[in-house]
Amino acid sequence: MRSPLRRILWIVPTLAAISVVAFWVLTRSLGPPAALELGPSARARLAQLPRFINPNPRTVRDRAREATEAVAEGGAAAESARAELARLGGAALPHVLPRLDTLRPAGRVRVAQALRPVARRMGVGSAAELDSAEAAVVFWTRFWQDRAIDFRPAVMRRLVRRAIERSTDLRGEDVRELDTYALPELIAALDAARGAAALPVARRLSQLLSHVTGLPWAIEENTSLEQSRALVVRWQTWWTLNQSDYVDFDGPERALAMVTETQYGKWATEAGRTRFGTTASGEPVLDVLLDRAGVTLRLLASAWVGGYAAGIGLGLLAAGLRKSPWSLAAPRRWQKRALALLVVAFAALPSAVLASAFAPASSPAHPFRAAWIMAAIAGAIVARYQESASREALRRETTRTLLAYGASDLRAALRTFRSAGSSAVSLLGVDLPALLTAAFVVERCFGLRGLSEPTLEAILVGDVAWLMALVVATTLFGALAQIVSDALLMRLDPRVAVAAALKRGVPE
Amino acid sequence: MNPALATEAGSAFGRMLSGAVITLPMVAAAMALTLLIGVALGALAGSGSLFAEAVVARLAELSSALPPLLIVGLLHAGRLLPAAVGVAVVLGVARGIELARLVRGEMSRVGAEDFVSAARALGLSRLRLLQSHVLPHAFAPVLTSASLTAAATVALDAALGLFGLGSTASWGGQIAAGVTRGALPDIVWPSLAALLTTGAFFALAEALSEAACARRRGAP
């Protein structure tokens, strides 16, 4: 009992290690993962991040400082720096306004004027205060003297919570005046607003988010529940990607950001936050996976149950009825040899040939025929192993003694099953990839709605989120199959369990 | 016989012959890798080292998490490797790890037999024990698995072709093209060739297994 339990606990680090390797392979082939609905800019943004470790994660503090310096200096880079300051918005103010006094007068004026779009978005300052160079500097200096206290996490959280509890224009304005500084709490509140009852709250939050970011993803009065969910997922995905532009990391957060501010970290965060991310068509990956996995799992189950039962039976029969299909000198009947050749044929023919030969020419799909094909493919391979192991067992001294006492080959093969069955049982855990490939082929030939279609699409469009989810699912499934396989192996031959216990130093 | 059909069958036969230039080296490379990785890793895992056993178990989990179809498809889509090379390398490694697990299982089974305990009691070294008593008895499933690699190579190649991700000139690619277009000769000839190739490897594996068994029994 302890061994399976230990193996189950091992799944967690194994899963983490495999996800790292798989992520490396996938991103090396397909490029960085990105929520495809956010467009190519999201992918370009992710491509700038390191894959696994970011020794120096950039936050709003770094971005605001660089933009402020570039704006203050003037020159060619000033234009894009002004746009960057406008994008960073309220979140940049705690890092820009306290430094205004340290800048040279000309630079101070340029920075104050660059913040004009932010002030308009926040709804603060009149045209006279913002348009004139000198007045803008005075305005921002006074603004920070009066309002610096609002740009603290506790105050921001309170203001957002109040705006959620009761929707009034005044409370909405309070949040709008914080601009992008309120984003972490707005997104957290959106995460918590689930279900139809929370739709009005989600609507209010999305409108505030849309206002401060300028992104067109507000939930309107006439937006359906499904569309609203998709928009919420889109906001969450956007936040996973852009969070570090609007927050600053300190202490342990900064250490954690060395992992989270990477391509892998972004994928893992999005996987946890938004049901394994979104597919190329914009649906949550986990929803599509659960919807389509049924067909593929049924095919795999028919391969394991039907295939193993038939394969072990056929293998024993093939080993018991004759010595070898290739020893032509042996006086054997043709039908006995035909059985062995049938096993060889099924094991050797590509699944594409078998599936296309038995697939219906037109719809509707035939799930039972598909299951039968899967059982035949798996059964042929198992039969081949079982036959080989049983024939080996028939050559042992003990079995030869049994044969000398007059037992038939078949009876002797059955008697040796407990020790000769280990090859076939070992296969249970390891032939999942081959069976998954066969299942994909069968789905394709039979037109079944399984995992093959989205997987192919994911390979072609570079949907890393889907492929990572598939890898995680197959890892879990494969690990569980191997645990079952090992448990069966020990059950079949108790000496294996004793040997394993001795290896671990457990007294016999 | 319809002359057009005969011409089509003839050209499909020709394509099958030229496809052998791609498929047979692919099969041979995959089998060689399978045997090399499988026996080396399996012997290491079955030698009694818990660390080696854990490494093989983790590798097996990694291999079962990344289906060869996915990896070769990605390598081909990302233009990192030609499909035929990808099939040989990825399948060789994946089946090698699979074989290692099988070898480990067999070695666990054989290691528990009385004759191995007797040999151990006689003071044989671990290496000698492996070489003379354990590995020869795990020979049959090793050869069976290696011979099945030939079938798996053509099957994977055909599956990739079916999804538009593989080589079109190899037997697998021809089968996939035949399945897609409904052209029977393009399915039959490469399938027959695959069947004969795999059958030949099965026969070879069985002959080697018989020979090894006869040698163990001291027969001439």
XYZ file of C-alpha atoms in Angstrom:
728
model
C 0.000 0.000 0.000
C 2.899 2.344 0.817
C 4.463 1.919 -2.607
C 1.426 3.098 -4.662
C 0.934 5.966 -2.193
C 4.556 7.029 -2.600
C 4.195 6.806 -6.383
C 1.052 8.957 -6.266
C 2.925 11.593 -4.240
C 5.762 11.449 -6.774
C 3.310 12.561 -9.469
C 3.454 16.196 -8.282
C 7.211 16.812 -8.759
C 7.141 14.647 -11.874
C 4.343 16.776 -13.299
C 6.289 19.950 -12.540
C 9.460 18.592 -14.152
C 7.611 17.295 -17.199
C 5.764 20.575 -17.658
C 9.140 22.384 -17.703
C 10.593 19.991 -20.311
C 7.399 20.051 -22.389
C 7.284 23.833 -22.204
C 10.858 24.050 -23.464
C 10.103 21.675 -26.366
C 6.851 23.428 -27.290
C 8.121 26.997 -27.096
C 11.270 26.025 -28.992
C 9.100 24.714 -31.835
C 6.161 27.100 -31.735
C 7.401 30.260 -30.061
C 6.202 31.740 -26.767
C 2.728 30.935 -25.477
C 0.209 33.722 -25.753
C -3.488 34.089 -25.474
C -4.129 34.128 -29.172
C -7.168 36.362 -28.863
C -4.979 39.138 -27.443
C -3.241 39.345 -30.801
C 0.352 39.282 -32.039
C 1.424 42.087 -29.696
C 0.832 39.767 -26.726
C 3.066 37.136 -28.285
C 5.757 39.724 -29.057
C 5.541 40.900 -25.467
C 6.006 37.371 -24.132
C 8.871 36.725 -26.533
C 10.837 39.460 -24.713
C 10.648 37.516 -21.445
C 13.146 34.770 -20.556
C 11.786 31.214 -20.658
C 12.279 30.028 -17.072
C 14.275 32.465 -14.895
C 14.152 36.247 -14.992
C 17.044 37.561 -12.875
C 15.851 41.149 -13.180
C 12.057 41.400 -13.510
C 10.943 44.870 -14.698
C 8.123 46.505 -12.763
C 6.187 49.757 -12.978
C 8.963 51.437 -10.955
C 11.613 50.618 -13.607
C 9.361 51.480 -16.520
C 8.203 54.772 -14.971
C 11.769 55.807 -14.130
C 13.044 55.058 -17.635
C 10.095 56.826 -19.283
C 10.448 59.866 -17.018
C 14.154 60.179 -17.801
C 13.558 59.836 -21.540
C 10.770 62.444 -21.493
C 12.846 64.834 -19.382
C 15.841 64.452 -21.722
C 13.726 65.153 -24.821
C 15.051 63.926 -28.174
C 14.012 61.038 -30.380
C 12.990 58.630 -27.619
C 10.745 61.191 -25.898
C 7.691 60.547 -28.078
C 7.474 56.822 -27.273
C 8.317 57.553 -23.607
C 5.358 59.985 -23.427
C 3.090 57.227 -24.783
C 4.557 54.815 -22.230
C 3.835 57.251 -19.355
C 0.269 57.673 -20.607
C -0.138 53.877 -20.760
C 1.291 53.296 -17.281
C -1.082 55.978 -15.970
C -1.935 56.262 -12.277
C 0.269 53.291 -11.356
C 3.323 55.312 -12.458
C 2.436 58.449 -10.455
C 3.963 57.256 -7.113
C 7.243 56.755 -8.997
C 7.111 59.927 -11.149
C 5.604 62.754 -9.108
C 7.906 62.504 -6.039
C 10.857 62.855 -8.450
C 9.538 65.972 -10.252
C 11.514 68.284 -7.996
C 14.767 66.474 -8.750
C 14.464 67.132 -12.502
C 15.814 70.174 -14.310
C 13.123 72.842 -14.959
C 12.817 72.041 -18.687
C 12.573 68.322 -18.005
C 10.033 68.912 -15.246
C 7.800 70.823 -17.665
C 8.070 68.063 -20.288
C 7.126 65.362 -17.781
C 4.205 67.387 -16.396
C 2.864 67.899 -19.915
C 3.372 64.213 -20.787
C 1.027 63.350 -17.911
C -1.832 65.370 -19.450
C -3.592 62.267 -20.983
C -3.462 60.587 -17.557
C -5.096 63.596 -15.890
C -7.841 63.656 -18.531
C -8.518 59.945 -17.977
C -8.602 60.490 -14.210
C -10.935 63.459 -14.660
C -8.710 65.828 -12.667
C -7.405 69.268 -13.555
C -8.891 71.901 -15.823
C -7.659 72.766 -19.311
C -6.029 75.924 -17.918
C -4.127 73.904 -15.308
C -2.924 71.239 -17.717
C -2.299 73.072 -21.009
C 0.072 75.739 -19.731
C 3.615 74.466 -19.074
C 4.200 76.223 -15.773
C 0.636 75.583 -14.519
C 0.974 71.838 -15.269
C 4.048 71.570 -13.035
C 2.249 73.437 -10.251
C -0.864 71.282 -10.725
C 0.987 67.942 -10.431
C 3.061 69.136 -7.490
C -0.114 70.145 -5.612
C -1.918 67.025 -6.733
C 0.727 64.843 -5.140
C 0.787 66.926 -1.952
C -3.007 66.518 -1.623
C -3.566 63.022 -2.971
C -0.418 60.975 -2.246
C -2.253 59.329 0.639
C -4.828 57.820 -1.799
C -2.075 56.045 -3.731
C -1.544 53.421 -1.050
C -2.692 49.792 -1.321
C -5.017 49.875 1.709
C -6.798 53.054 0.550
C -7.036 51.762 -3.007
C -8.583 48.474 -1.796
C -11.126 50.357 0.311
C -12.133 52.649 -2.549
C -12.583 49.749 -4.982
C -14.581 47.758 -2.416
C -16.866 50.719 -1.823
C -17.412 51.139 -5.565
C -18.372 47.445 -5.837
C -20.743 47.517 -2.859
C -22.806 50.433 -4.097
C -22.638 51.831 -7.568
C -22.798 55.591 -7.451
C -21.132 58.078 -9.766
C -19.122 59.470 -6.871
C -17.657 56.136 -5.871
C -16.902 55.338 -9.525
C -15.090 58.662 -9.769
C -12.988 57.815 -6.710
C -11.712 54.704 -8.495
C -11.287 56.517 -11.821
C -9.082 59.079 -10.041
C -6.718 56.281 -9.060
C -6.575 55.230 -12.721
C -4.330 52.192 -13.381
C -3.178 52.180 -9.753
C -6.515 50.464 -8.944
C -5.979 47.666 -11.490
C -4.800 44.894 -9.079
C -7.897 45.266 -6.903
C -10.255 45.684 -9.873
C -8.961 42.443 -11.433
C -9.112 40.605 -8.087
C -12.723 41.743 -7.675
C -13.499 40.598 -11.232
C -12.023 37.158 -10.405
C -14.383 36.926 -7.438
C -17.473 38.048 -9.393
C -18.683 34.664 -10.655
C -22.109 33.490 -11.802
C -25.170 35.231 -13.168
C -25.898 36.987 -9.842
C -22.552 38.777 -9.957
C -23.060 40.001 -13.521
C -23.928 43.611 -12.553
C -20.737 43.819 -10.455
C -18.667 42.320 -13.297
C -20.264 44.857 -15.659
C -19.326 47.805 -13.419
C -15.790 46.502 -12.935
C -15.241 45.845 -16.639
C -16.431 49.368 -17.470
C -13.962 50.836 -14.966
C -11.204 48.601 -16.354
C -12.054 49.597 -19.898
C -11.932 53.265 -18.913
C -8.517 53.150 -17.228
C -6.824 50.896 -19.786
C -8.585 52.073 -22.944
C -9.261 48.443 -23.921
C -12.639 47.776 -25.580
C -13.720 44.850 -23.404
C -16.482 46.427 -21.312
C -19.510 44.255 -20.507
C -22.554 46.164 -21.745
C -26.224 45.865 -20.712
C -27.049 43.678 -23.729
C -23.986 41.381 -23.444
C -25.006 37.735 -22.904
C -23.754 35.663 -19.965
C -21.500 33.569 -22.237
C -19.962 36.643 -23.840
C -19.511 38.194 -20.408
C -17.598 35.120 -19.221
C -15.376 35.301 -22.298
C -14.674 38.984 -21.609
C -13.817 38.231 -17.974
C -11.370 35.535 -19.139
C -9.902 38.040 -21.582
C -9.326 40.578 -18.784
C -7.707 37.894 -16.635
C -5.427 36.830 -19.479
C -4.491 40.430 -20.205
C -3.677 40.977 -16.529
C -1.484 37.841 -16.345
C 0.507 39.199 -19.243
C 0.737 42.855 -18.176
C 0.584 42.788 -14.368
C 4.221 43.850 -13.855
C 3.576 47.051 -15.862
C 1.247 48.311 -13.149
C 2.614 46.920 -9.878
C 5.911 47.011 -8.042
C 7.429 43.937 -6.394
C 9.206 44.121 -3.055
C 10.949 41.510 -0.897
C 9.616 37.972 -1.376
C 7.341 39.193 -4.196
C 10.420 40.236 -6.136
C 12.009 36.796 -5.610
C 8.802 35.144 -6.771
C 8.667 37.473 -9.779
C 11.954 35.970 -10.962
C 9.871 32.890 -11.804
C 6.455 34.417 -12.520
C 7.810 37.100 -14.854
C 8.941 34.481 -17.363
C 7.205 32.746 -20.246
C 6.752 29.611 -18.131
C 5.562 31.621 -15.140
C 2.988 33.446 -17.262
C 1.714 30.130 -18.636
C 1.502 28.559 -15.167
C -0.260 31.619 -13.722
C -2.747 31.713 -16.567
C -3.303 27.950 -16.309
C -4.229 28.309 -12.655
C -6.265 31.468 -13.108
C -8.250 30.787 -16.282
C -8.878 27.040 -16.586
C -5.580 26.302 -18.393
C -5.812 29.394 -20.557
C -7.770 29.780 -23.756
C -7.644 27.904 -27.048
C -7.114 29.477 -30.451
C -10.899 29.797 -30.737
C -11.093 31.664 -27.418
C -12.693 28.923 -25.286
C -11.226 27.852 -21.922
C -8.825 24.969 -22.593
C -10.120 22.864 -19.692
C -13.713 23.115 -20.955
C -12.728 21.907 -24.434
C -10.513 19.199 -22.944
C -13.329 17.867 -20.728
C -15.827 18.107 -23.578
C -13.695 16.148 -26.024
C -11.723 13.801 -23.769
C -14.707 11.434 -23.424
C -14.375 10.070 -26.960
C -10.594 9.592 -26.722
C -10.853 8.027 -23.254
C -13.499 5.576 -24.478
C -11.188 4.542 -27.327
C -8.273 4.101 -24.896
C -10.487 2.149 -22.480
C -11.605 -0.200 -25.254
C -7.945 -0.696 -26.205
C -6.982 -1.511 -22.626
C -9.963 -3.628 -21.618
C -10.813 -5.380 -24.893
C -7.297 -5.328 -26.280
C -5.594 -6.728 -23.186
C -8.186 -9.454 -22.636
C -8.082 -10.539 -26.277
C -4.333 -10.039 -26.593
C -3.400 -12.123 -23.558
C -5.851 -14.855 -24.605
C -4.585 -14.898 -28.189
C -0.969 -14.821 -27.070
C -1.463 -17.821 -24.776
C -3.330 -19.651 -27.530
C -0.670 -18.841 -30.125
C 2.120 -19.989 -27.801
C 0.234 -23.068 -26.690
C -1.026 -24.283 -30.049
C 2.271 -24.326 -31.873
C 5.957 -23.863 -31.381
C 6.682 -21.290 -34.055
C 4.896 -19.992 -37.141
C 8.260 -19.713 -38.869
C 9.511 -23.285 -38.321
C 8.196 -24.595 -41.634
C 9.541 -28.082 -41.042
C 7.297 -28.585 -38.048
C 4.202 -30.594 -38.942
C 1.593 -28.054 -37.849
C -1.870 -27.477 -39.199
C -2.355 -24.312 -41.303
C -5.148 -22.900 -39.176
C -2.830 -22.848 -36.149
C -0.177 -20.969 -38.115
C -2.851 -18.638 -39.507
C -3.676 -17.524 -35.963
C -0.091 -16.447 -35.372
C 0.097 -14.743 -38.750
C -3.120 -12.849 -37.994
C -1.530 -11.522 -34.804
C 1.563 -10.489 -36.790
C -0.588 -8.797 -39.442
C -2.582 -6.753 -36.928
C 0.573 -5.780 -35.051
C 2.429 -4.828 -38.221
C -0.242 -2.946 -40.182
C -0.308 0.798 -39.492
C -3.373 1.905 -37.565
C -4.170 4.244 -40.469
C -4.681 1.220 -42.758
C -6.823 -0.678 -40.247
C -8.911 2.360 -39.368
C -9.471 3.396 -42.984
C -10.330 -0.181 -43.983
C -13.102 -0.408 -41.395
C -14.213 3.222 -41.266
C -17.648 3.939 -42.750
C -17.544 5.671 -46.126
C -20.009 8.278 -44.915
C -21.358 9.630 -41.637
C -22.687 8.871 -39.072
C -19.617 7.749 -37.165
C -19.491 4.208 -35.790
C -18.112 4.389 -32.241
C -18.382 0.627 -31.680
C -16.457 -0.208 -34.820
C -13.848 2.386 -33.766
C -13.599 0.747 -30.321
C -13.179 -2.650 -31.969
C -10.317 -1.311 -34.117
C -8.601 0.109 -31.034
C -8.972 -3.241 -29.231
C -7.512 -5.021 -32.274
C -4.513 -2.666 -32.463
C -3.741 -2.960 -28.736
C -4.593 -6.678 -28.638
C -2.225 -7.562 -31.472
C 0.738 -5.948 -29.702
C -0.150 -7.502 -26.335
C -0.638 -10.892 -28.005
C 2.800 -10.620 -29.573
C 4.426 -9.974 -26.177
C 2.356 -12.622 -24.401
C 3.098 -15.211 -27.065
C 6.818 -14.500 -26.878
C 6.914 -14.605 -23.059
C 4.751 -17.756 -22.883
C 6.927 -19.555 -25.403
C 9.968 -18.595 -23.312
C 8.189 -19.988 -20.245
C 7.434 -23.234 -22.077
C 11.169 -23.801 -22.438
C 11.848 -23.691 -18.685
C 12.820 -26.859 -16.825
C 9.687 -26.865 -14.685
C 7.413 -26.492 -17.700
C 9.310 -29.133 -19.635
C 8.755 -31.484 -16.724
C 5.057 -30.667 -16.886
C 5.077 -31.395 -20.638
C 6.946 -34.649 -20.021
C 4.136 -35.712 -17.692
C 1.766 -35.374 -20.639
C 0.326 -31.867 -20.269
C -0.554 -30.141 -23.561
C 1.323 -26.996 -24.705
C -1.813 -24.927 -24.101
C -2.281 -26.238 -20.570
C 1.385 -25.615 -19.819
C 1.107 -22.062 -21.249
C -1.881 -21.389 -18.980
C 0.011 -22.747 -15.960
C 2.935 -20.383 -16.628
C 0.763 -17.296 -17.104
C 1.551 -15.810 -13.697
C 5.229 -15.456 -14.511
C 4.888 -15.019 -18.282
C 2.242 -12.308 -18.010
C 4.713 -9.702 -16.722
C 5.658 -8.441 -20.220
C 2.071 -7.758 -21.215
C 1.247 -6.163 -17.844
C 4.386 -3.963 -18.017
C 3.028 -2.620 -21.297
C -0.082 -1.228 -19.606
C 1.696 1.892 -18.433
C 4.071 2.468 -21.288
C 2.014 2.006 -24.422
C -0.186 5.058 -23.741
C 1.642 7.264 -26.326
C 1.271 4.597 -29.043
C -2.393 4.056 -28.165
C -3.002 7.806 -28.098
C -1.528 8.067 -31.600
C -3.750 5.174 -32.714
C -6.776 6.841 -31.071
C -6.060 10.077 -32.961
C -5.846 8.163 -36.244
C -9.083 6.281 -35.520
C -10.846 9.546 -34.579
C -9.667 11.083 -37.837
C -10.758 8.136 -40.014
C -14.102 7.692 -38.223
C -14.832 11.417 -37.948
C -15.135 11.218 -34.146
C -15.115 14.420 -32.075
C -12.178 13.663 -29.800
C -8.903 15.330 -28.872
C -7.171 14.832 -32.249
C -8.802 17.758 -34.058
C -7.946 20.515 -31.523
C -4.468 19.008 -31.097
C -3.732 19.178 -34.818
C -5.110 22.705 -34.943
C -2.941 23.623 -31.935
C 0.190 22.326 -33.681
C -0.637 24.278 -36.830
C -1.511 27.617 -35.177
C 1.034 27.306 -32.340
C -1.450 27.056 -29.469
C 0.952 26.243 -26.627
C -1.807 26.448 -23.977
C -3.731 23.517 -25.490
C -0.638 21.394 -26.028
C 0.587 22.012 -22.471
C -2.814 21.014 -21.110
C -2.691 17.844 -23.198
C 0.786 17.045 -21.859
C -0.351 17.588 -18.255
C -3.399 15.350 -18.831
C -1.368 12.554 -20.459
C 1.269 12.779 -17.697
C -1.381 12.295 -15.029
C -3.067 9.517 -16.945
C 0.209 7.791 -17.833
C 1.506 7.981 -14.255
C -1.708 6.459 -12.904
C -1.595 3.707 -15.556
C 1.983 2.897 -14.540
C 1.016 2.682 -10.882
C -1.800 0.274 -11.796
C 0.610 -1.676 -14.006
C 3.188 -2.012 -11.202
C 0.512 -3.015 -8.685
C -0.778 -5.689 -11.101
C 2.770 -6.896 -11.721
C 3.293 -7.383 -7.971
C -0.074 -9.082 -7.637
C 0.683 -11.382 -10.559
C 4.087 -12.412 -9.294
C 4.516 -11.895 -5.509
C 8.282 -12.473 -5.876
C 8.508 -9.088 -7.640
C 7.011 -7.388 -4.576
C 9.450 -9.221 -2.285
C 12.402 -8.243 -4.499
C 11.238 -4.599 -4.530
C 10.882 -4.583 -0.724
C 14.368 -6.074 -0.322
C 15.792 -3.398 -2.619
C 14.317 -0.695 -0.398
C 15.848 -2.397 2.625
C 12.523 -3.558 4.074
C 13.043 -6.882 5.948
C 11.356 -9.871 4.315
C -7.726 -5.931 -66.003
C -8.429 -2.263 -66.609
C -5.233 -0.824 -68.208
C -5.574 2.477 -66.289
C -5.852 0.551 -63.020
C -2.841 -1.559 -63.987
C -0.819 1.564 -64.775
C -1.888 3.108 -61.466
C -0.957 -0.083 -59.609
C 2.373 -0.184 -61.447
C 3.243 3.386 -60.570
C 2.138 2.825 -56.953
C 4.490 -0.180 -56.868
C 7.287 2.030 -58.213
C 6.569 4.648 -55.564
C 6.648 1.943 -52.907
C 10.095 0.827 -54.116
C 11.439 4.379 -54.059
C 9.793 4.931 -50.652
C 11.893 2.060 -49.285
C 14.966 4.306 -49.601
C 13.436 6.576 -46.947
C 11.529 4.076 -44.820
C 14.064 1.280 -44.372
C 16.893 3.495 -43.028
C 14.289 5.208 -40.813
C 13.183 1.816 -39.429
C 16.780 0.631 -38.973
C 17.799 3.835 -37.150
C 14.732 3.690 -34.882
C 15.405 0.024 -34.031
C 19.079 0.621 -33.328
C 18.264 3.521 -30.999
C 15.525 1.495 -29.302
C 17.868 -1.407 -28.572
C 20.748 0.799 -27.478
C 18.719 2.958 -25.099
C 16.376 0.192 -23.944
C 18.995 -2.387 -22.986
C 21.423 0.123 -21.433
C 18.812 1.948 -19.352
C 16.887 -1.237 -18.511
C 20.025 -3.016 -17.309
C 20.923 0.009 -15.214
C 17.431 0.182 -13.685
C 17.294 -3.558 -13.060
C 20.781 -3.700 -11.548
C 19.473 -2.935 -8.066
C 20.204 0.785 -7.882
C 17.132 2.569 -6.543
C 18.357 5.846 -8.052
C 18.711 4.339 -11.540
C 15.287 2.747 -11.179
C 13.760 6.091 -10.191
C 15.459 7.821 -13.135
C 14.052 5.266 -15.585
C 10.619 5.537 -13.995
C 10.688 9.346 -14.379
C 11.941 9.023 -17.966
C 9.112 6.604 -18.708
C 6.646 9.115 -17.278
C 8.199 11.859 -19.418
C 8.030 9.668 -22.490
C 4.397 8.754 -21.863
C 3.552 12.441 -21.352
C 4.926 13.473 -24.721
C 3.382 11.251 -27.402
C 5.793 10.814 -30.364
C 3.048 12.022 -32.735
C 3.018 15.357 -30.912
C 6.797 15.731 -30.751
C 7.477 14.804 -34.374
C 4.554 16.985 -35.468
C 6.016 19.915 -33.528
C 9.541 19.346 -34.817
C 8.195 19.200 -38.363
C 5.869 22.206 -37.923
C 8.705 24.212 -36.353
C 11.024 23.080 -39.203
C 13.569 21.875 -36.664
C 13.991 18.386 -38.154
C 12.834 16.628 -41.346
C 9.889 14.314 -40.640
C 11.788 11.078 -41.433
C 14.698 11.953 -39.112
C 12.235 13.142 -36.461
C 10.314 9.843 -36.608
C 13.506 7.766 -36.278
C 14.971 9.783 -33.401
C 11.800 10.449 -31.415
C 10.417 6.937 -31.808
C 13.813 5.361 -31.134
C 14.158 7.287 -27.885
C 10.521 6.829 -26.818
C 10.480 3.098 -27.527
C 13.936 2.760 -25.998
C 12.591 4.129 -22.726
C 9.547 1.868 -23.061
C 11.865 -1.084 -23.651
C 13.966 -0.074 -20.635
C 10.895 -0.411 -18.451
C 10.160 -3.778 -19.983
C 13.749 -4.931 -19.424
C 13.571 -3.707 -15.835
C 10.327 -5.671 -15.342
C 11.869 -8.788 -16.826
C 15.001 -8.375 -14.740
C 12.888 -8.027 -11.591
C 11.123 -11.249 -12.538
C 14.275 -13.154 -13.508
C 16.161 -11.718 -10.524
C 13.660 -13.407 -8.213
C 14.238 -16.848 -9.797
C 16.047 -19.568 -7.802
C 18.914 -19.979 -10.260
C 19.793 -16.275 -9.895
C 19.750 -16.584 -6.095
C 21.994 -19.638 -6.424
C 24.411 -17.752 -8.691
C 24.427 -14.844 -6.239
C 25.155 -17.254 -3.382
C 28.109 -18.588 -5.367
C 29.585 -15.087 -5.214
C 29.152 -13.890 -8.789
C 29.651 -10.166 -9.280
C 26.633 -8.013 -10.111
C 27.904 -7.423 -13.657
C 28.571 -11.123 -14.243
C 25.164 -11.985 -12.822
C 23.527 -9.562 -15.241
C 25.564 -10.680 -18.212
C 25.355 -14.442 -17.725
C 22.072 -15.099 -15.977
C 19.651 -12.218 -16.009
C 19.949 -10.515 -19.414
C 19.832 -13.729 -21.510
C 16.524 -14.606 -19.869
C 15.114 -11.159 -20.639
C 16.131 -11.563 -24.304
C 12.723 -12.620 -25.715
C 10.679 -9.512 -24.826
C 13.617 -7.286 -25.845
C 13.680 -8.727 -29.335
C 9.885 -8.720 -29.589
C 9.773 -5.054 -28.644
C 12.580 -4.152 -31.028
C 10.805 -5.960 -33.873
C 7.586 -4.095 -33.066
C 9.513 -0.820 -33.464
C 9.540 -1.441 -37.217
C 5.741 -1.563 -37.243
C 5.476 1.428 -34.921
C 7.786 3.485 -37.177
C 5.635 2.955 -40.269
C 2.462 3.470 -38.202
C 3.711 6.786 -36.799
C 4.870 7.917 -40.218
C 1.425 7.109 -41.652
C -0.338 8.861 -38.769
C 1.776 11.988 -39.331
C 1.015 11.833 -43.041
C -2.695 11.551 -42.261
C -2.478 14.798 -40.272
C -0.453 16.478 -43.028
C 2.692 16.647 -40.887
C 4.885 13.904 -42.343
C 6.969 12.966 -45.351
C 4.935 12.164 -48.454
C 7.482 9.881 -50.116
C 7.898 7.293 -47.337
C 5.621 4.234 -47.021
C 3.696 5.859 -44.206
C 3.260 9.024 -46.256
C 2.082 6.979 -49.266
C -0.429 5.095 -47.087
C -1.723 8.380 -45.681
C -2.015 9.854 -49.170
C -3.830 6.694 -50.318
C -6.241 6.869 -47.350
C -6.927 10.562 -47.983
C -7.461 10.143 -51.759
C -9.091 6.700 -51.507
C -6.435 5.257 -53.864
C -6.249 1.533 -53.077
C -2.872 0.750 -54.765
C -1.218 3.510 -52.717
C -2.480 1.792 -49.554
C -1.919 -1.830 -50.567
C 1.704 -1.775 -51.795
C 3.276 0.164 -48.915
C 1.120 -1.776 -46.423
C 2.329 -5.055 -47.892
C 5.896 -3.787 -47.779
C 5.458 -2.732 -44.136
C 3.897 -6.103 -43.341
C 6.755 -7.999 -44.975
C 9.405 -5.830 -43.308
C 7.851 -6.239 -39.871
C 7.240 -9.932 -40.486
C 10.909 -10.334 -41.433
C 11.970 -8.592 -38.219
C 9.570 -10.793 -36.208
C 11.062 -13.918 -37.807
C 14.584 -12.661 -37.177
C 13.731 -11.864 -33.549
C 12.256 -15.301 -33.076
C 15.207 -17.045 -34.698
C 17.634 -15.101 -32.497
C 15.546 -15.897 -29.435
C 15.505 -19.621 -30.339
C 19.249 -19.574 -30.939
C 19.881 -17.875 -27.607
C 17.661 -20.411 -25.871
C 19.453 -23.318 -27.543
C 22.808 -21.839 -26.508
C 21.600 -21.509 -22.908
C 20.545 -25.151 -22.897
C 23.899 -26.148 -24.392
C 22.326 -27.595 -27.535
C 24.475 -27.713 -30.681
